[in-house]
Short mmCIF file of C-alpha atoms and ligand atoms in Angstrom, two decimals:
data_model
loop_
_atom_site.label_atom_id
_atom_site.label_comp_id
_atom_site.label_asym_id
_atom_site.label_seq_id
_atom_site.Cartn_x
_atom_site.Cartn_y
_atom_site.Cartn_z
CA GLU V 10 57.88 23.22 -55.09
CA PRO V 11 55.90 24.58 -52.13
CA GLU V 12 55.74 21.45 -50.01
CA VAL V 13 55.11 21.81 -46.29
CA PRO V 14 58.45 20.72 -44.83
CA SER V 15 57.12 19.22 -41.57
CA PHE V 16 54.64 17.03 -43.40
CA ILE V 17 55.53 13.35 -43.48
CA ALA V 18 52.87 11.16 -45.12
CA SER V 19 53.95 7.96 -43.39
CA LYS V 20 53.47 9.62 -39.99
CA VAL V 21 49.81 10.47 -40.63
CA SER V 22 47.69 8.40 -38.25
CA GLN V 23 44.91 6.22 -39.62
CA TYR V 24 42.75 7.60 -36.76
CA SER V 25 41.28 11.07 -37.26
CA CYS V 26 41.36 11.59 -33.47
CA GLN V 27 45.17 11.75 -33.86
CA ARG V 28 44.94 14.41 -36.54
CA LYS V 29 43.91 18.05 -36.44
CA THR V 30 41.36 18.73 -39.14
CA THR V 31 40.11 22.29 -39.56
CA LEU V 32 37.43 23.48 -41.99
CA ASN V 33 40.21 24.57 -44.32
CA ASN V 34 39.91 21.82 -46.92
CA TYR V 35 42.40 21.99 -49.82
CA ASN V 36 40.97 18.87 -51.45
CA LYS V 37 37.25 19.54 -51.73
CA LYS V 38 37.28 18.31 -55.35
CA PHE V 39 38.27 14.87 -54.08
CA THR V 40 36.39 14.78 -50.79
CA ASP V 41 33.09 15.81 -52.44
CA ALA V 42 33.43 12.87 -54.85
CA PHE V 43 34.28 10.49 -51.96
CA GLU V 44 31.27 11.67 -49.97
CA ILE V 45 28.96 11.02 -52.92
CA MET V 46 30.43 7.51 -53.26
CA ALA V 47 30.09 6.95 -49.49
CA GLU V 48 26.48 8.13 -49.45
CA ASN V 49 25.61 5.79 -52.30
CA TYR V 50 27.10 2.87 -50.34
CA GLU V 51 25.17 4.02 -47.27
CA PHE V 52 21.97 3.89 -49.33
CA LYS V 53 22.96 0.36 -50.36
CA GLU V 54 23.70 -0.45 -46.71
CA ASN V 55 27.28 -1.38 -47.58
CA GLU V 56 28.93 -0.11 -44.40
CA ILE V 57 32.43 -1.32 -45.29
CA LEU V 58 32.71 0.59 -48.58
CA CYS V 59 30.88 3.57 -47.11
CA LEU V 60 33.47 3.83 -44.31
CA GLU V 61 36.35 3.26 -46.76
CA PHE V 62 35.41 6.42 -48.67
CA LEU V 63 34.58 8.44 -45.54
CA ARG V 64 37.98 7.58 -44.04
CA ALA V 65 39.74 8.57 -47.25
CA ALA V 66 37.79 11.85 -47.37
CA SER V 67 38.79 12.53 -43.79
CA VAL V 68 42.50 11.98 -44.55
CA LEU V 69 42.41 14.37 -47.52
CA LYS V 70 40.56 17.01 -45.45
CA PHE V 71 43.54 16.94 -43.10
CA LEU V 72 46.21 17.43 -45.80
CA PRO V 73 47.80 20.91 -45.60
CA PHE V 74 48.08 21.12 -49.42
CA PRO V 75 46.01 20.26 -52.50
CA VAL V 76 46.74 16.90 -54.13
CA THR V 77 47.89 17.37 -57.72
CA ARG V 78 49.85 14.16 -58.43
CA MET V 79 49.50 10.55 -57.29
CA LYS V 80 52.88 11.01 -55.57
CA ASP V 81 51.17 13.42 -53.13
CA ILE V 82 49.17 10.61 -51.52
CA GLN V 83 52.08 8.16 -51.30
CA GLY V 84 52.41 6.71 -47.80
CA LEU V 85 49.07 8.09 -46.57
CA PRO V 86 46.70 5.76 -44.68
CA CYS V 87 43.25 4.74 -45.98
CA MET V 88 44.19 5.02 -49.67
CA GLY V 89 42.90 1.71 -51.05
CA ASP V 90 42.62 0.86 -54.76
CA ARG V 91 39.03 2.06 -55.12
CA VAL V 92 39.97 5.39 -53.56
CA ARG V 93 43.15 5.74 -55.64
CA ASP V 94 41.20 5.12 -58.85
CA VAL V 95 38.88 8.02 -58.06
CA ILE V 96 41.80 10.31 -57.16
CA GLU V 97 43.70 9.40 -60.32
CA GLU V 98 40.71 10.15 -62.53
CA ILE V 99 40.05 13.50 -60.85
CA ILE V 100 43.71 14.47 -61.28
CA GLU V 101 43.62 13.52 -64.96
CA GLU V 102 40.07 14.44 -66.00
CA GLY V 103 39.11 17.05 -63.43
CA GLU V 104 36.14 14.96 -62.28
CA SER V 105 35.20 11.41 -61.33
CA SER V 106 33.07 9.43 -63.78
CA ARG V 107 32.05 7.09 -60.94
CA ALA V 108 30.78 9.94 -58.76
CA LYS V 109 28.99 11.36 -61.81
CA GLU V 110 27.37 7.99 -62.50
CA VAL V 111 26.13 7.92 -58.91
CA LEU V 112 24.66 11.42 -59.23
CA ASN V 113 22.75 10.27 -62.31
CA ASP V 114 21.67 6.96 -60.82
CA GLU V 115 17.91 6.67 -60.43
CA ARG V 116 18.04 4.86 -57.10
CA TYR V 117 20.56 7.34 -55.63
CA LYS V 118 18.51 10.32 -56.81
CA SER V 119 15.34 8.93 -55.22
CA PHE V 120 17.06 8.05 -51.93
CA LYS V 121 18.67 11.50 -51.84
CA GLN V 122 15.23 13.13 -52.15
CA PHE V 123 13.53 10.77 -49.70
CA THR V 124 16.18 11.09 -46.98
CA SER V 125 16.06 14.88 -47.25
CA VAL V 126 12.73 14.66 -45.41
CA PHE V 127 12.97 14.84 -41.60
CA GLY V 128 12.09 11.40 -40.24
CA VAL V 129 12.92 9.49 -43.43
CA GLY V 130 15.99 7.26 -43.36
CA VAL V 131 17.42 4.55 -45.54
CA LYS V 132 14.85 1.96 -44.39
CA THR V 133 11.82 4.06 -45.33
CA SER V 134 13.45 5.12 -48.61
CA GLU V 135 14.04 1.47 -49.46
CA LYS V 136 10.37 0.71 -48.82
CA TRP V 137 9.13 3.61 -50.96
CA TYR V 138 11.57 2.77 -53.76
CA ARG V 139 10.43 -0.88 -53.80
CA MET V 140 6.84 0.35 -54.07
CA GLY V 141 7.88 2.07 -57.30
CA LEU V 142 7.96 5.59 -55.90
CA ARG V 143 10.74 7.78 -57.29
CA THR V 144 10.13 11.42 -56.31
CA LEU V 145 8.79 13.33 -53.31
CA GLU V 146 5.84 14.46 -55.44
CA GLU V 147 4.94 10.80 -55.96
CA VAL V 148 5.27 10.12 -52.24
CA LYS V 149 3.04 13.09 -51.37
CA ALA V 150 0.46 12.01 -53.96
CA ASP V 151 0.28 8.44 -52.63
CA LYS V 152 -2.56 8.57 -50.12
CA THR V 153 -2.15 4.90 -49.12
CA LEU V 154 1.17 5.61 -47.38
CA LYS V 155 1.12 5.77 -43.64
CA LEU V 156 3.51 8.53 -42.60
CA SER V 157 4.86 8.78 -39.07
CA LYS V 158 4.22 11.90 -37.01
CA MET V 159 7.85 12.89 -37.63
CA GLN V 160 7.56 12.46 -41.41
CA LYS V 161 4.32 14.48 -41.53
CA ALA V 162 6.16 17.35 -39.82
CA GLY V 163 9.04 16.79 -42.24
CA PHE V 164 6.76 17.37 -45.24
CA LEU V 165 4.87 20.24 -43.58
CA TYR V 166 8.04 22.27 -42.95
CA TYR V 167 10.06 20.81 -45.83
CA GLU V 168 11.17 24.04 -47.56
CA ASP V 169 12.39 25.65 -44.34
CA LEU V 170 14.17 22.51 -43.19
CA VAL V 171 16.11 21.87 -46.43
CA SER V 172 17.35 25.44 -46.46
CA CYS V 173 20.29 25.25 -44.08
CA VAL V 174 20.61 26.85 -40.65
CA SER V 175 22.98 29.83 -40.50
CA LYS V 176 25.28 30.73 -37.61
CA ALA V 177 23.12 33.82 -36.96
CA GLU V 178 20.01 31.62 -36.71
CA ALA V 179 21.88 29.23 -34.43
CA ASP V 180 22.82 32.12 -32.14
CA ALA V 181 19.22 33.39 -32.08
CA VAL V 182 17.86 29.93 -31.26
CA SER V 183 20.58 29.46 -28.65
CA LEU V 184 19.35 32.55 -26.76
CA ILE V 185 15.76 31.27 -26.84
CA VAL V 186 16.72 27.78 -25.68
CA LYS V 187 18.98 29.12 -22.91
CA ASN V 188 16.30 31.51 -21.66
CA THR V 189 13.59 28.89 -21.73
CA VAL V 190 15.69 26.21 -20.05
CA CYS V 191 16.79 28.66 -17.35
CA THR V 192 13.22 29.52 -16.39
CA PHE V 193 12.77 25.84 -15.50
CA LEU V 194 16.31 25.04 -14.31
CA PRO V 195 18.15 28.21 -13.25
CA ASP V 196 21.53 26.46 -12.82
CA ALA V 197 21.39 24.45 -16.02
CA LEU V 198 24.29 24.47 -18.47
CA VAL V 199 23.21 24.77 -22.12
CA THR V 200 25.89 24.21 -24.77
CA ILE V 201 25.73 24.25 -28.56
CA THR V 202 27.37 21.09 -29.87
CA GLY V 203 27.48 19.55 -33.37
CA GLY V 204 28.86 21.41 -36.36
CA PHE V 205 28.41 24.89 -34.89
CA ARG V 206 30.71 24.05 -31.97
CA ARG V 207 33.29 22.94 -34.56
CA GLY V 208 33.12 26.41 -36.14
CA LYS V 209 30.86 25.61 -39.09
CA LYS V 210 28.96 28.58 -40.53
CA ILE V 211 25.97 26.49 -41.63
CA GLY V 212 24.32 23.26 -40.53
CA HIS V 213 21.29 21.07 -41.11
CA ASP V 214 20.20 21.43 -37.50
CA ILE V 215 21.29 22.92 -34.17
CA ASP V 216 22.42 20.51 -31.47
CA PHE V 217 22.18 21.38 -27.79
CA LEU V 218 23.41 19.60 -24.72
CA ILE V 219 21.66 20.39 -21.46
CA THR V 220 22.85 19.39 -18.02
CA ASN V 221 21.92 20.39 -14.52
CA PRO V 222 24.56 20.30 -11.76
CA GLY V 223 23.31 18.97 -8.46
CA PRO V 224 20.27 16.78 -7.92
CA ARG V 225 18.39 15.59 -11.01
CA GLU V 226 15.32 17.70 -11.70
CA ASP V 227 15.54 17.83 -15.48
CA ASP V 228 13.22 14.95 -16.38
CA GLU V 229 10.23 17.21 -16.95
CA LEU V 230 12.08 19.89 -18.94
CA LEU V 231 11.32 18.56 -22.41
CA HIS V 232 7.66 18.04 -21.58
CA LYS V 233 7.05 21.76 -21.09
CA GLY V 234 6.08 23.95 -24.07
CA LEU V 235 8.55 25.55 -26.55
CA LEU V 236 8.35 23.42 -29.64
CA LEU V 237 6.49 23.20 -32.95
CA TYR V 238 7.16 19.53 -33.27
CA CYS V 239 8.79 17.35 -30.71
CA ASP V 240 9.54 13.68 -30.58
CA ILE V 241 10.73 12.95 -27.07
CA ILE V 242 12.84 9.84 -26.60
CA GLU V 243 12.96 8.90 -22.93
CA SER V 244 16.30 8.02 -21.39
CA THR V 245 17.07 4.33 -21.58
CA PHE V 246 20.39 4.52 -19.81
CA VAL V 247 20.82 2.09 -16.96
CA LYS V 248 23.38 2.71 -14.26
CA GLU V 249 26.69 0.85 -14.66
CA GLN V 250 25.82 -0.28 -18.16
CA LEU V 251 28.91 -0.99 -20.28
CA PRO V 252 29.58 1.41 -23.14
CA SER V 253 28.20 0.31 -26.47
CA ARG V 254 30.58 -1.22 -29.02
CA LYS V 255 28.50 -0.29 -32.04
CA ILE V 256 30.31 1.88 -34.56
CA ASP V 257 27.52 4.47 -34.87
CA ALA V 258 25.94 3.95 -31.51
CA MET V 259 22.78 5.82 -30.74
CA ASP V 260 23.07 6.90 -27.12
CA ASN V 261 20.53 6.46 -24.34
CA PHE V 262 20.07 10.06 -23.22
CA GLN V 263 16.67 11.61 -22.95
CA LYS V 264 16.52 13.65 -26.12
CA CYS V 265 14.21 15.49 -28.37
CA PHE V 266 14.32 15.79 -32.13
CA ALA V 267 12.43 19.01 -32.43
CA ILE V 268 11.33 21.66 -34.86
CA LEU V 269 11.42 25.14 -33.45
CA LYS V 270 9.50 28.16 -34.70
CA LEU V 271 12.00 30.99 -35.08
CA TYR V 272 10.38 34.38 -35.61
CA GLN V 273 12.44 36.52 -37.94
CA PRO V 274 12.22 40.23 -38.57
CA ARG V 275 10.45 40.67 -41.90
CA VAL V 276 12.65 41.93 -44.71
CA ASN V 277 11.16 45.38 -45.27
CA ASN V 278 11.43 46.19 -48.93
CA SER V 279 9.69 49.57 -48.74
CA SER V 280 9.17 50.13 -52.48
CA TYR V 281 6.95 47.04 -52.63
CA ASN V 282 5.67 46.50 -49.12
CA THR V 283 4.11 49.88 -48.39
CA SER V 284 1.23 49.29 -50.78
CA LYS V 285 -2.16 49.60 -49.05
CA ASN V 286 -3.32 46.35 -50.56
CA PHE V 287 -0.34 44.45 -49.26
CA ASP V 288 -1.67 41.65 -47.12
CA MET V 289 0.61 41.41 -44.11
CA ALA V 290 -1.07 38.23 -42.97
CA GLU V 291 0.23 36.34 -45.98
CA VAL V 292 3.85 36.98 -45.20
CA LYS V 293 5.32 34.19 -43.12
CA ASP V 294 7.51 35.83 -40.50
CA TRP V 295 9.07 32.69 -39.08
CA LYS V 296 11.27 29.79 -40.10
CA ALA V 297 11.07 26.19 -38.97
CA ILE V 298 14.42 25.03 -37.61
CA ARG V 299 15.57 21.53 -36.67
CA VAL V 300 16.89 21.35 -33.15
CA ASP V 301 18.23 18.39 -31.20
CA LEU V 302 17.99 18.75 -27.44
CA VAL V 303 19.95 16.21 -25.42
CA ILE V 304 19.66 16.03 -21.65
CA THR V 305 22.59 14.49 -19.81
CA PRO V 306 23.30 13.70 -16.17
CA PHE V 307 26.08 15.98 -14.93
CA GLU V 308 28.60 13.11 -14.43
CA GLN V 309 28.27 12.13 -18.10
CA TYR V 310 28.41 15.68 -19.46
CA ALA V 311 32.02 15.52 -20.76
CA TYR V 312 31.37 12.26 -22.63
CA ALA V 313 28.13 13.58 -24.09
CA LEU V 314 29.85 16.81 -25.16
CA LEU V 315 32.66 14.91 -26.88
CA GLY V 316 30.21 12.60 -28.65
CA TRP V 317 27.75 15.27 -29.75
CA THR V 318 30.42 17.69 -30.94
CA GLY V 319 31.46 15.21 -33.63
CA SER V 320 32.32 15.18 -36.37
CA ARG V 321 30.73 11.81 -36.95
CA GLN V 322 34.00 10.50 -38.38
CA PHE V 323 35.99 11.92 -35.47
CA GLY V 324 33.67 10.12 -33.04
CA ARG V 325 33.90 6.84 -34.94
CA ASP V 326 37.69 7.00 -34.86
CA LEU V 327 37.79 7.88 -31.16
CA ARG V 328 35.78 4.73 -30.41
CA ARG V 329 37.80 2.61 -32.83
CA TYR V 330 41.03 3.94 -31.28
CA ALA V 331 39.77 3.22 -27.74
CA THR V 332 38.82 -0.34 -28.68
CA HIS V 333 41.84 -1.32 -30.76
CA GLU V 334 44.67 0.68 -29.22
CA LYS V 335 43.61 0.88 -25.57
CA LYS V 336 41.31 -2.07 -24.83
CA MET V 337 38.74 0.47 -23.68
CA ILE V 338 35.13 1.03 -24.69
CA LEU V 339 33.95 4.58 -25.33
CA ASP V 340 30.46 5.87 -25.98
CA ASN V 341 28.54 9.11 -25.32
CA HIS V 342 28.01 8.15 -21.67
CA ALA V 343 31.28 6.70 -20.40
CA LEU V 344 34.73 5.18 -20.94
CA TYR V 345 35.32 1.67 -19.64
CA ASP V 346 38.77 0.19 -19.14
CA ARG V 347 38.45 -3.53 -19.86
CA ARG V 348 41.85 -4.43 -18.40
CA GLU V 349 41.23 -2.66 -15.08
CA ARG V 350 37.50 -3.30 -15.24
CA ILE V 351 36.71 0.24 -14.16
CA PHE V 352 34.79 3.24 -15.49
CA LEU V 353 37.06 6.26 -16.00
CA LYS V 354 35.46 9.44 -14.74
CA ALA V 355 35.94 12.71 -16.60
CA GLY V 356 34.84 16.26 -15.84
CA SER V 357 36.12 17.70 -19.12
CA GLU V 358 36.92 16.64 -22.68
CA GLU V 359 40.63 17.15 -21.92
CA GLU V 360 40.45 14.44 -19.26
CA ILE V 361 38.91 11.99 -21.74
CA PHE V 362 41.75 12.57 -24.22
CA THR V 363 44.22 12.05 -21.34
CA HIS V 364 42.53 8.76 -20.33
CA LEU V 365 42.92 7.62 -23.93
CA GLY V 366 46.55 8.74 -24.11
CA LEU V 367 45.72 11.19 -26.89
CA ASP V 368 46.84 14.78 -27.40
CA TYR V 369 43.93 17.18 -26.93
CA VAL V 370 42.15 18.16 -30.14
CA GLU V 371 40.17 21.41 -30.06
CA PRO V 372 36.54 21.32 -31.30
CA TRP V 373 37.41 23.32 -34.46
CA GLU V 374 40.14 20.74 -35.22
CA ARG V 375 37.63 17.87 -35.18
CA ASN V 376 36.23 18.50 -38.67
CA ALA V 377 37.38 15.09 -39.86
N1 LIG G 417 25.69 12.18 -32.77
C1 LIG G 417 25.74 11.15 -31.85
N2 LIG G 417 24.67 10.32 -31.69
C2 LIG G 417 23.55 10.51 -32.42
C3 LIG G 417 23.48 11.56 -33.36
C4 LIG G 417 24.58 12.38 -33.50
O1 LIG G 417 26.74 10.97 -31.20
N3 LIG G 417 22.52 9.69 -32.24
C5 LIG G 417 26.85 13.07 -32.88
C6 LIG G 417 27.63 12.94 -34.13
C7 LIG G 417 27.53 14.27 -34.80
C8 LIG G 417 26.93 15.19 -33.76
O2 LIG G 417 26.35 14.36 -32.79
O3 LIG G 417 28.78 14.73 -35.19
C9 LIG G 417 25.91 16.09 -34.32
O4 LIG G 417 25.07 15.41 -35.25
P1 LIG G 417 24.59 16.10 -36.59
O5 LIG G 417 23.96 15.02 -37.41
O6 LIG G 417 23.77 17.29 -36.27
O7 LIG G 417 25.96 16.50 -37.31
P2 LIG G 417 26.71 17.88 -37.39
O8 LIG G 417 26.17 18.85 -36.40
O9 LIG G 417 28.14 17.53 -37.29
O10 LIG G 417 26.43 18.35 -38.87
P3 LIG G 417 25.22 19.25 -39.44
O11 LIG G 417 25.86 20.55 -39.77
O12 LIG G 417 24.75 18.53 -40.65
O13 LIG G 417 24.15 19.37 -38.40
MG1 LIG G 418 24.10 19.35 -36.28
#
């Protein structure tokens, strides 16, 4: 049988930061089911079971072959009973009845719709669901609801925002952001992070990291025009503050969850569009695109880049590894060595891996 000879299940690390995970997933059948289970637990705010399924998904994404028998997962980490039950059923039946139940569950379906709106998270969904609301149409029709500025923008540009961002759109936006930033800060470094840096061809948003070498003059950058919608979060980072221990820590950088207006060349379908009566004004020639802009001090750039490149699971495991294997605390700003009681400086991602005693993992190998 075509088994990869160098693959030894018992040597697979429980930490995804010690594995190389490309976008080449041989076990999508399984990982899709796990991600549905995980999302349902997230909606129920059951972090433990959510992480159990996300970790299992991440292990199967790393496997260099498709799982076809229970023997294939023998010795692998993160394969608890709940996970094994789902795998077994998919092997035998071709699909998971539990994942299917979730997809048909009323609460899950409502939360899935609600959280697809920019600015709506689990907390808001919970509130709407308790009020008896079930669909986005019902939410929109309820005039007693007080929507935040972010949620109003989310509904206004909903269709554009749920349609994913392509690599081509990311490249176009990248040029605009770079040009705009450089007119204010000529020496600034602008880097695409998130899924696109990991080689993904589509994403739900485009993440940028902006830093300015030399003296800090970037505070005003986000306050100058460029954006359709912009929610600026001021930096709350205080010098010498210890890294956060939270598993999904929100960082303290100045950042902006924005919606950008991307003008697109109109698709010119000459047989229809040349009509004299064709009203050009009615054709929307732009698309709303979600963009995260994160401004980082130059000394923290490497940590911010590592954190914002993700994947989320890769970041969680880096922090868990730092805490449990190295007695260090890692977040998007810094790495603190608790034994030595010092902050470890890093000018590149490679140096952070070295501080942690880890082999370097390339961005496209962080799709855990
Ligand atoms: N991130 C972070 N802190 C936050 C938000 C995100 O460290 N407060 C990190 C984890 C993510 C990365 O930034 O991996 C980018 O976040 P996204 O939610 O945009 O995730 P991706 O870019 O990986 O996926 P998508 O294609 O859905 O945008
Ligand atoms: Mg992203």
